[in-house]
Amino acid sequence: MTLAHESVATPDGVVPPRFRPPAGSGDAPVVSLDGEWRFRLFPRADTGVDRADPGTDWDRLAVPGHWQLAGAPHTWPYGTPAYTNVVFPFPVDPPHVPDENPTGEYRTTVRLPADWPADGRTVLRFEGVDSWFQVALDGELLATSHGSRLPTEVDLTGHLRPGADHVLAVRVTQWSALSYVEDQDQWWLSGIFRGVSLEHRPDGGLDDVRVHAAYDHTSGTGTLRVDAAAVVGAEGVVDARVTVPELGLEGRSGEELTALVEPWSAERPRLYDVVVATDTETVTLAAGFRTVAIEDGVFLVNGRPVKLRGVNRHEFDPLRGRAVTPERMLEDVLLMKRHHVNAVRTSHYPPHPRFLDLCDRYGLYVVDENDLETHGFEVDGWVANPTDDPAWTDVLVDRVTRMVRRDAHHPSVIMWSLGNEAGTGQNVARMAQAVRELDPTRPIHYEGDWSSEHVDVYSRMYAPTEEVELIGQGIEPPFERADADGRRRGLPFVQCEYAHAMGNGPGGLSEYDALFDRYPRLMGGFVWEWIDHGLTRTDDAGREFAAYGGDFGEALHDGTFIADGLLLPDRTPSPGLVELAAVYAPVRVDARDDGSLLVRNRYAFRDTGHVELRWTLHRGADELAAGALDLVLEPGTEAVVRPPADLMLPDPGPEPVWWTVRAVQDKADALDEGWVEPGLVLGAGQLLLVDRAPLAAPSGRVTATDEGGFRAGPALLGARGELLELAGRTVHAFRVDAWRAPTDNDRRPGRGQGQSDEQTWYRAGLTLLGERVSGVETLPDGALQVASRVSGPAVRTGFDVRTRWQPSGAGDDAVDLVVDVRPEGPAPENVARLGLLLALDVPEAAGTGVRWAGLGPEESYADSTRAALGGAWQHTVTDWQTPYTHPQENGARRGVTSAVLTFADGSGLRIDAGDTTVGASTRQGIELSLRPWSDQALDRAAHPHELVPDGRLWLHLDAAQHGVGSAACGPGVLPDARLRATPFRLRLRFTAV
Ligand code: IPT
């Protein structure tokens, strides 16, 4: 029995694919059908409802939208979202899908406006319907379509009578045969989720317009050819007038027009209005002249090598799912531009066409990806994969054709992608061939077939830096087939996904970026991914939180893997995005070992005339001197800069002195208009010019207390040397620590790693450390020395600890602490941290203010520290936390030489850090973390709103912390940022203030 929605067939009853100009660019009438439609949800595809039934008394549902989100964030009247990444949430039994198949019946009334032209044709357009649907008018079935993220048009000419109301019925199933090729890593969400419109197509009008706008960088000439065609009703070439008023160009369709032009690039998105007109229709398109080429294995735009500093973007809104509004699209584009992203891969489907209009306008290179993923077949070794099945050829070619036809006029699209994670097979070649015939001007991308036989670039995901380096040099291990290997070696290399931004991370971005810069063959890459898909919902107490897989009670789900973006679900940039901006910086300012800064103009086309290189000499937050460097760099050039020779440096004081240079863009010309905010930092770097003054050696003496313990300045210790009180606050915990609440990256073994870091730490007993004191003695110099051993259960691994307390001076306000720690027993592969845990009773800990001198203002880790700058910063303890969608280690600040905590009652605690030794290296200050809850609570919480302050302030005073890496889907922490169990020493001073 073949059910309609289980048939592997191309859409039926639809208009051939054609271009999609920006809204409002043409003069043919259009009416939107968006708004409230009538709706009923049925449990099976066979709804039994009459297509002619107008549904007058049915529910109302917003179109566009997903029915699962109709009542979000509070109610779920039509089923709930469900998340799986790779696996299908139904049996792999193609082309069949379960009988349990939520199916929406949509109804609306269609009436042509009174002034609708009598001639020509009328087309009903759907921009996106997830997933399979049928369209009927007044009970008559007119079309069957699919391709959730692709447009469908139905010719209604002859079915609509002027002045009459017609019943438009759309039946949408959640599952269909086509679900097997739409297995993208995202929420399963259904319905008419993009706009619907009624469009007039005048006789002799411009149904389809193809724009070829090339740029010859050797002569500065732009070549324009516009082809126009009738597509709706009858197909054929249309003769149109083509003018480019700004260039004084006039001609006809099919002709080549040339002029000297300014080219389009993501850096300078120069667009020209191209007016295409017949007697009955005029369309004005924004064309950009640019040429994409691959020469000698190097990816070029307008003749210059361009590095793609990209991100993977899914369409996502925390309340609306993939039914994104134009405001959200603009927000994404502006956030990308402001964080120096220059490229987007539209993972893993063509985006709403308006997004591409914005990419044209603001300047982003786009890899436009076909709506194809068959990842679920991988589980069973790709048996029956549609990508290799001739029965599916037409469907897959149809999809890629619809994408190219829709989007080819966009200058921002620089590459076509055949799909994602769809394995290999003959249909890769068929799709590639179809794309080449439609558009020979853009390279083709597909990662799933590592032979790269049918594509123009060699693409991989999550390749570790070592491998990327070999590929950069062209000496990567050979591909198993020699014929394919030779060709592939000549292709440029792109990482269509890298640096998995899940939770705290990614670490190691700088290393990739440096390789992209170093090797011409490397054309850059796209970080996975732009935003956490956390859907807003309320808990039983009415509190909102961002839901991930499992939060809707799904029987089968992939949990937190949906929260792996650079933005939190509400589009707050995570520290990962701030780091990315610093790494992707178009004007990089990097410290060199010889005490100079290297300023690099990494634009391909732009000099730095629009950039001011401002410097400041500052101690903490206090500016001592300021100026600007007189320097304009041509694209791709660099210069070494140093502090002015006559700069007066102060003597060492309580905070270090930095010389910080920021490349600032204040002004926006017409091409930067709209996204550059005054003070936009394009890149920054700094030099440490004056170290903080060393802490004077302590000189006070510990005294005995009546209770048999000790007093050391503001520290009260028990008879066994245990810290009982500090600065008048009860101490809840104080000991050496080596564990952290695992990050998402810690929880998975990185490529080539046997076990996850989380497991390594667990097996070394680090999750349950305890302390045994072996000796307490007062030393002749007045210090109290405590010897102890810190270790966890079941293992011999532990730490030998010597703690020395000594009042800093004669007064009672300050105490010095020196801690020397040596690991003992079998050493784990790595440890999470090496430092001290201190928990103080602080009733309103969350509101505690903290001002620190060190790196900031955002968190930083050993392998994600490019964005952090030395200075002085302040926060409350609440703001110090990064509320990752899935709670985990966060908030560390590195290089902290001093911190002042101000409690709600006005009292405070100052912490000064002297030099820290880790193994053989000495570093300035400590890594500081503060939390109003414990690491255990952080680890247990499933969502940030479950974390409740426990009346204590939990501090980590660390010599060092392990990096964060990208192991959730990529490589683990790189060797440089791995923390080994190694001897360390901390020198601290606590002052009650
Ligand atoms: C890769 C997918 O292409 C992407 O959609 C996403 O699922 C990512 O993984 C993980 O978040 S595929 C993976 C097997 C490398």
Coordinates of N, CA and C and ligand atoms in Angstrom, one line a residue, residues 83 85-86 183-186 314 345 347-348 373 375 378 420-421 447 461-462 496-497 500 502 528-529 561-562 564 751 968-969, ligand 1:
Y83 N 13.6 16.6 20.2 CA 14.9 16.8 19.6 C 15.7 15.5 19.5
N85 N 19.4 14.3 17.3 CA 20.4 14.8 16.4 C 20.6 13.9 15.2
V86 N 21.2 12.8 15.4 CA 21.5 11.9 14.2 C 20.3 11.0 14.0
D183 N 16.9 15.0 8.0 CA 17.3 14.6 9.3 C 18.3 15.5 10.0
Q184 N 18.2 16.8 9.8 CA 19.1 17.8 10.3 C 19.0 17.8 11.9
D185 N 20.2 18.2 12.5 CA 20.3 18.2 13.9 C 19.6 19.4 14.5
Q186 N 18.3 19.2 14.8 CA 17.5 20.3 15.3 C 16.2 19.8 15.8
H314 N 21.7 28.0 12.1 CA 20.4 27.4 11.9 C 19.4 28.6 12.1
R345 N 27.5 29.6 6.9 CA 27.0 28.4 6.2 C 25.5 28.2 6.7
S347 N 23.4 26.2 7.6 CA 23.2 24.8 8.1 C 21.8 24.6 8.5
H348 N 21.2 23.5 8.0 CA 21.6 22.7 6.9 C 20.5 22.7 5.8
E373 N 19.7 16.0 4.5 CA 20.5 15.3 5.5 C 19.9 14.0 5.7
H375 N 21.4 11.6 7.9 CA 22.4 11.2 8.9 C 22.0 9.9 9.6
E378 N 23.4 6.5 8.9 CA 24.8 6.1 9.3 C 24.8 5.1 10.4
N420 N 24.1 18.1 4.0 CA 25.0 17.8 5.1 C 24.8 16.4 5.6
E421 N 25.9 15.7 5.9 CA 25.8 14.4 6.5 C 24.8 13.5 5.8
E447 N 30.5 18.0 2.2 CA 31.5 17.4 3.1 C 31.4 15.9 3.2
M461 N 34.8 18.2 8.6 CA 34.4 18.8 9.9 C 35.2 18.3 11.1
Y462 N 35.5 19.2 11.9 CA 36.2 18.9 13.2 C 37.6 18.3 13.1
C496 N 33.9 22.9 7.1 CA 32.5 23.4 7.1 C 32.0 23.4 8.5
E497 N 32.6 22.7 9.4 CA 32.3 22.8 10.8 C 33.6 22.6 11.6
H500 N 33.5 23.1 18.0 CA 32.1 22.8 18.5 C 31.9 23.7 19.7
M502 N 29.8 24.1 22.0 CA 28.8 23.6 23.0 C 29.2 24.1 24.5
W528 N 30.9 25.6 14.6 CA 29.6 25.0 14.9 C 29.2 25.4 16.3
E529 N 28.2 26.1 16.6 CA 27.3 26.7 15.7 C 26.9 28.1 16.2
F561 N 22.7 18.3 23.4 CA 23.5 18.5 22.1 C 22.9 19.6 21.2
I562 N 21.7 20.0 21.6 CA 21.0 21.1 20.8 C 21.5 22.5 21.3
D564 N 24.5 24.2 21.6 CA 25.9 24.2 21.2 C 26.3 25.4 20.4
R751 N 38.4 13.5 19.9 CA 38.9 12.6 18.9 C 40.2 12.0 19.3
A968 N 33.4 18.0 22.8 CA 32.0 17.5 22.6 C 31.7 17.0 21.3
C969 N 32.5 17.4 20.3 CA 32.3 16.9 18.9 C 33.6 16.9 18.2
Ligands
IPT1 C1 27.8 17.4 12.8 C2 26.5 17.9 12.1 O1 26.8 18.2 10.7 C3 25.9 19.0 12.7 O2 24.6 19.2 12.2 C4 25.8 18.8 14.2 O3 25.0 17.8 14.5 C5 27.2 18.6 14.8 O4 27.7 17.4 14.2 C6 27.1 18.3 16.2 O5 26.6 19.3 17.0 S1 28.0 15.8 12.3 C7 29.1 15.0 13.5 C8 29.0 13.5 13.3 C9 30.5 15.4 13.3

